[in-house]
């Protein structure tokens, strides 16, 4: 015999309500919570009021177990004698492979045992600059004559006026900051030279970047293994530091802008 039981709609609602949520595990609470919390320590169910470790007096608190362990030194001592500086990150000399502070990271500053004086390199640079200026003379770019002091001064003013007419540079620079140069290009460059102007407040590094941009020259100064564009003193071949300002490098005479590549890569 088939028996059919009929439930009312209200009975289904009551059963559904009873199946939703969970009771708090605290014996004195047992509140039915529709969004219960599971403790990460004891893995029991709790209501909003007893979800913290202290409120339900959890005996399996795992907060301390989750703390990362710290290993190794928290600071790095400078290897230079009589220096007590420390750094949070290791600063290693790529030549002697010793650790130093930021103040002594360069070879000259920590008297690196593998430091080599650049005397030979500077001699080659001076010879290289001399070849450039000689080649410029042969092409008619540099003229010398037996002029007097007054004639030279007048000729310099006329040359400056002509230079200003054709000079390239940042048009937004104030006139009071502009310093004009006759920049010599590589021998294979379609132009012999180009007048340019820069701000006396700029660093040598920024001037090198600007010359490369205006003359469409390859500038790989950001690559460690590539040939670098540099500024040299035309007479001695001495390299002007990239971080120095132009104003501090000038002593009343213009300095030719050149780089230290092979003979055909002179700027």
Coordinates of C-alpha atoms in Angstrom, one line a residue:
X1 CA 0.0 0.0 0.0
X2 CA 1.5 3.4 -1.1
X3 CA 1.5 6.1 1.6
X4 CA 1.8 9.7 0.5
X5 CA 2.7 12.4 3.1
X6 CA 1.8 15.9 2.4
X7 CA 3.7 18.8 3.9
X8 CA 2.7 22.4 3.9
X9 CA 4.8 25.2 2.4
X10 CA 5.6 26.6 5.8
X11 CA 7.0 23.2 6.9
X12 CA 9.5 23.4 4.0
X13 CA 10.6 26.9 5.0
X14 CA 11.2 25.8 8.6
X15 CA 13.4 22.9 7.5
X16 CA 15.3 25.0 5.1
X17 CA 16.0 27.6 7.8
X18 CA 17.3 24.9 10.1
X19 CA 19.8 23.6 7.5
X20 CA 21.4 27.1 7.0
X21 CA 24.3 28.2 9.1
X22 CA 26.2 26.6 12.0
X23 CA 26.2 26.9 15.7
X24 CA 29.1 28.6 17.7
X25 CA 31.4 26.0 19.4
X26 CA 31.5 28.0 22.6
X27 CA 29.4 26.0 25.1
X28 CA 27.8 29.0 26.7
X29 CA 26.9 30.5 23.3
X30 CA 25.8 28.0 20.7
X31 CA 24.5 30.9 18.6
X32 CA 23.3 30.0 15.1
X33 CA 25.4 32.0 12.7
X34 CA 24.6 32.1 9.0
X35 CA 28.2 33.3 8.2
X36 CA 30.3 31.4 10.7
X37 CA 34.0 31.7 11.2
X38 CA 36.5 28.8 11.2
X39 CA 39.4 29.3 13.6
X40 CA 42.8 28.8 12.0
X41 CA 44.2 27.3 15.2
X42 CA 41.7 24.8 16.6
X43 CA 39.6 24.6 13.3
X44 CA 36.3 24.9 15.2
X45 CA 33.3 27.0 14.2
X46 CA 32.5 30.3 16.0
X47 CA 30.2 33.2 15.7
X48 CA 31.1 36.8 15.1
X49 CA 31.6 37.5 18.9
X50 CA 33.9 34.5 19.5
X51 CA 35.9 34.5 16.2
X52 CA 39.2 35.8 17.8
X53 CA 41.6 33.6 19.6
X54 CA 41.2 35.4 23.0
X55 CA 37.4 35.4 22.9
X56 CA 37.1 31.6 22.6
X57 CA 40.4 30.9 24.5
X58 CA 41.9 29.0 21.7
X59 CA 44.5 26.4 22.8
X60 CA 46.0 25.9 19.3
X61 CA 47.1 29.4 18.5
X62 CA 49.2 29.2 15.3
X63 CA 50.0 32.9 14.9
X64 CA 53.6 32.5 16.2
X65 CA 54.2 29.5 13.9
X66 CA 53.4 31.7 10.8
X67 CA 56.1 34.2 11.5
X68 CA 58.9 34.1 8.9
X69 CA 62.3 33.1 10.1
X70 CA 65.1 35.7 9.6
X71 CA 68.5 34.2 8.8
X72 CA 71.8 35.8 7.9
X73 CA 73.3 39.1 8.9
X74 CA 71.1 42.2 9.1
X75 CA 73.9 44.5 8.0
X76 CA 77.2 44.3 6.1
X77 CA 80.4 45.8 7.5
X78 CA 82.8 47.8 5.3
X79 CA 86.1 45.9 4.8
X80 CA 88.2 49.1 4.7
X81 CA 90.4 49.5 7.8
X82 CA 89.2 52.0 10.4
X83 CA 85.8 52.3 8.6
X84 CA 82.8 51.4 10.9
X85 CA 80.1 52.0 8.3
X86 CA 77.5 49.4 7.6
X87 CA 75.0 48.8 4.8
X88 CA 71.7 47.0 4.7
X89 CA 72.6 45.5 1.3
X90 CA 75.9 44.0 0.2
X91 CA 78.1 46.4 -1.9
X92 CA 80.7 44.3 -3.5
X93 CA 83.7 45.5 -5.5
X94 CA 83.6 43.6 -8.9
X95 CA 87.5 43.6 -8.9
X96 CA 88.6 42.4 -5.5
X97 CA 85.2 41.0 -4.6
X98 CA 85.2 42.5 -1.1
X99 CA 82.3 44.3 0.6
X100 CA 82.4 48.0 1.3
X101 CA 80.1 50.8 2.3
X102 CA 78.7 53.2 -0.3
X103 CA 81.4 55.8 0.6
X104 CA 84.2 53.3 -0.3
X105 CA 82.6 51.4 -3.1
X106 CA 85.0 52.8 -5.8
X107 CA 88.4 51.3 -6.4
X108 CA 90.3 54.5 -5.6
X109 CA 88.3 55.0 -2.4
X110 CA 89.1 51.6 -0.8
X111 CA 92.6 51.3 -2.3
X112 CA 91.7 48.3 -4.3
X113 CA 94.6 45.9 -4.7
X114 CA 93.5 45.3 -8.4
X115 CA 93.3 48.9 -9.3
X116 CA 95.3 49.9 -12.4
X117 CA 96.2 53.5 -13.2
X118 CA 94.8 54.7 -16.5
X119 CA 98.0 56.4 -17.6
X120 CA 98.5 54.4 -20.7
X121 CA 94.9 54.7 -21.7
X122 CA 95.0 58.5 -21.2
X123 CA 98.1 58.7 -23.4
X124 CA 96.4 56.9 -26.2
X125 CA 93.4 59.2 -25.7
X126 CA 95.6 62.3 -26.1
X127 CA 97.2 60.8 -29.2
X128 CA 93.7 60.1 -30.5
X129 CA 92.5 63.6 -29.9
X130 CA 95.6 65.0 -31.7
X131 CA 94.8 62.8 -34.7
X132 CA 91.3 64.2 -34.7
X133 CA 92.4 67.8 -34.7
X134 CA 95.1 67.2 -37.3
X135 CA 92.5 65.5 -39.6
X136 CA 90.2 68.5 -39.0
X137 CA 93.0 70.9 -40.1
X138 CA 93.6 68.8 -43.3
X139 CA 89.9 69.1 -44.1
X140 CA 90.0 72.8 -43.6
X141 CA 87.9 72.9 -40.4
X142 CA 90.5 74.6 -38.2
X143 CA 92.5 77.6 -39.5
X144 CA 95.5 79.2 -37.9
X145 CA 97.1 82.4 -38.8
X146 CA 99.5 85.0 -37.5
X147 CA 96.8 87.3 -36.2
X148 CA 97.4 89.8 -33.4
X149 CA 95.5 89.8 -30.1
X150 CA 93.0 92.5 -31.3
X151 CA 92.4 90.7 -34.6
X152 CA 91.9 87.4 -32.8
X153 CA 89.3 89.0 -30.5
X154 CA 87.4 90.5 -33.4
X155 CA 87.5 87.2 -35.3
X156 CA 86.2 85.4 -32.2
X157 CA 83.2 87.7 -32.0
X158 CA 82.5 87.3 -35.7
X159 CA 82.8 83.5 -35.4
X160 CA 80.4 83.5 -32.4
X161 CA 77.8 85.5 -34.3
X162 CA 78.0 83.1 -37.2
X163 CA 77.8 80.2 -34.8
X164 CA 74.6 81.6 -33.1
X165 CA 72.9 81.8 -36.5
X166 CA 73.3 78.1 -37.2
X167 CA 73.6 76.6 -33.7
X168 CA 71.3 73.7 -32.7
X169 CA 70.1 73.2 -29.1
X170 CA 67.2 73.5 -26.7
X171 CA 65.3 76.6 -27.8
X172 CA 63.8 76.9 -24.3
X173 CA 67.1 77.7 -22.6
X174 CA 67.6 81.2 -21.4
X175 CA 70.1 83.3 -23.3
X176 CA 72.1 83.9 -20.1
X177 CA 72.7 80.1 -19.7
X178 CA 73.7 79.3 -23.3
X179 CA 77.3 78.2 -24.0
X180 CA 78.2 77.7 -27.7
X181 CA 80.5 75.1 -29.2
X182 CA 81.7 73.9 -32.6
X183 CA 81.2 70.1 -32.3
X184 CA 83.4 67.9 -34.5
X185 CA 81.7 64.9 -35.9
X186 CA 83.2 61.5 -37.0
X187 CA 85.2 61.3 -40.2
X188 CA 82.5 59.2 -41.9
X189 CA 79.7 61.6 -40.8
X190 CA 78.1 63.5 -43.7
X191 CA 78.9 66.8 -41.9
X192 CA 82.3 68.0 -40.7
X193 CA 81.0 69.9 -37.7
X194 CA 77.9 71.6 -36.3
X195 CA 77.6 74.6 -33.9
X196 CA 75.5 73.7 -30.9
X197 CA 74.7 75.4 -27.6
X198 CA 74.0 73.9 -24.1
X199 CA 73.2 75.2 -20.7
X200 CA 76.2 76.0 -18.5
X201 CA 74.2 74.3 -15.6
X202 CA 74.0 71.0 -17.5
X203 CA 76.3 68.1 -16.6
X204 CA 78.8 66.7 -19.1
X205 CA 76.7 63.5 -19.3
X206 CA 73.6 65.4 -20.3
X207 CA 75.5 67.3 -23.0
X208 CA 76.8 64.1 -24.5
X209 CA 73.2 62.7 -24.7
X210 CA 72.1 66.0 -26.3
X211 CA 74.8 65.9 -29.0
X212 CA 74.0 62.3 -29.8
X213 CA 70.4 63.2 -30.2
X214 CA 70.9 66.3 -32.4
X215 CA 73.6 64.7 -34.6
X216 CA 71.8 61.3 -34.8
X217 CA 74.9 59.5 -33.4
X218 CA 74.7 56.1 -31.7
X219 CA 74.7 56.5 -28.0
X220 CA 75.4 53.3 -26.0
X221 CA 76.5 54.8 -22.8
X222 CA 74.0 52.7 -20.9
X223 CA 75.6 49.5 -22.1
X224 CA 78.5 48.2 -20.2
X225 CA 80.3 46.4 -23.1
X226 CA 79.7 49.1 -25.7
X227 CA 82.0 52.0 -26.7
X228 CA 81.1 55.1 -24.7
X229 CA 80.7 58.7 -25.8
X230 CA 82.9 61.0 -23.7
X231 CA 84.1 64.6 -23.6
X232 CA 87.9 65.3 -23.7
X233 CA 90.1 68.3 -23.3
X234 CA 91.3 69.0 -26.8
X235 CA 94.8 69.8 -25.7
X236 CA 95.6 67.2 -23.1
X237 CA 93.1 64.5 -23.9
X238 CA 91.9 64.4 -20.3
X239 CA 88.4 62.9 -19.8
X240 CA 85.9 65.3 -18.3
X241 CA 83.8 63.5 -15.7
X242 CA 80.2 63.0 -16.8
X243 CA 78.8 64.2 -13.4
X244 CA 80.7 67.6 -13.6
X245 CA 78.8 70.7 -14.6
X246 CA 79.8 72.5 -17.8
X247 CA 80.3 75.7 -15.9
X248 CA 83.0 74.1 -13.7
X249 CA 84.8 72.6 -16.7
X250 CA 85.2 75.9 -18.7
X251 CA 88.2 78.1 -18.1
X252 CA 87.7 80.8 -20.8
X253 CA 88.4 78.4 -23.7
X254 CA 86.0 76.1 -25.6
X255 CA 86.6 72.4 -25.4
X256 CA 86.1 70.1 -28.3
X257 CA 83.6 67.3 -27.8
X258 CA 85.0 63.9 -28.7
X259 CA 84.6 60.3 -27.8
X260 CA 87.0 57.5 -27.0
X261 CA 86.3 55.0 -29.8
X262 CA 88.5 54.2 -32.7
X263 CA 89.8 56.8 -35.2
X264 CA 86.6 56.7 -37.2
X265 CA 84.2 57.2 -34.3
X266 CA 85.3 60.7 -33.2
X267 CA 82.6 63.2 -32.3

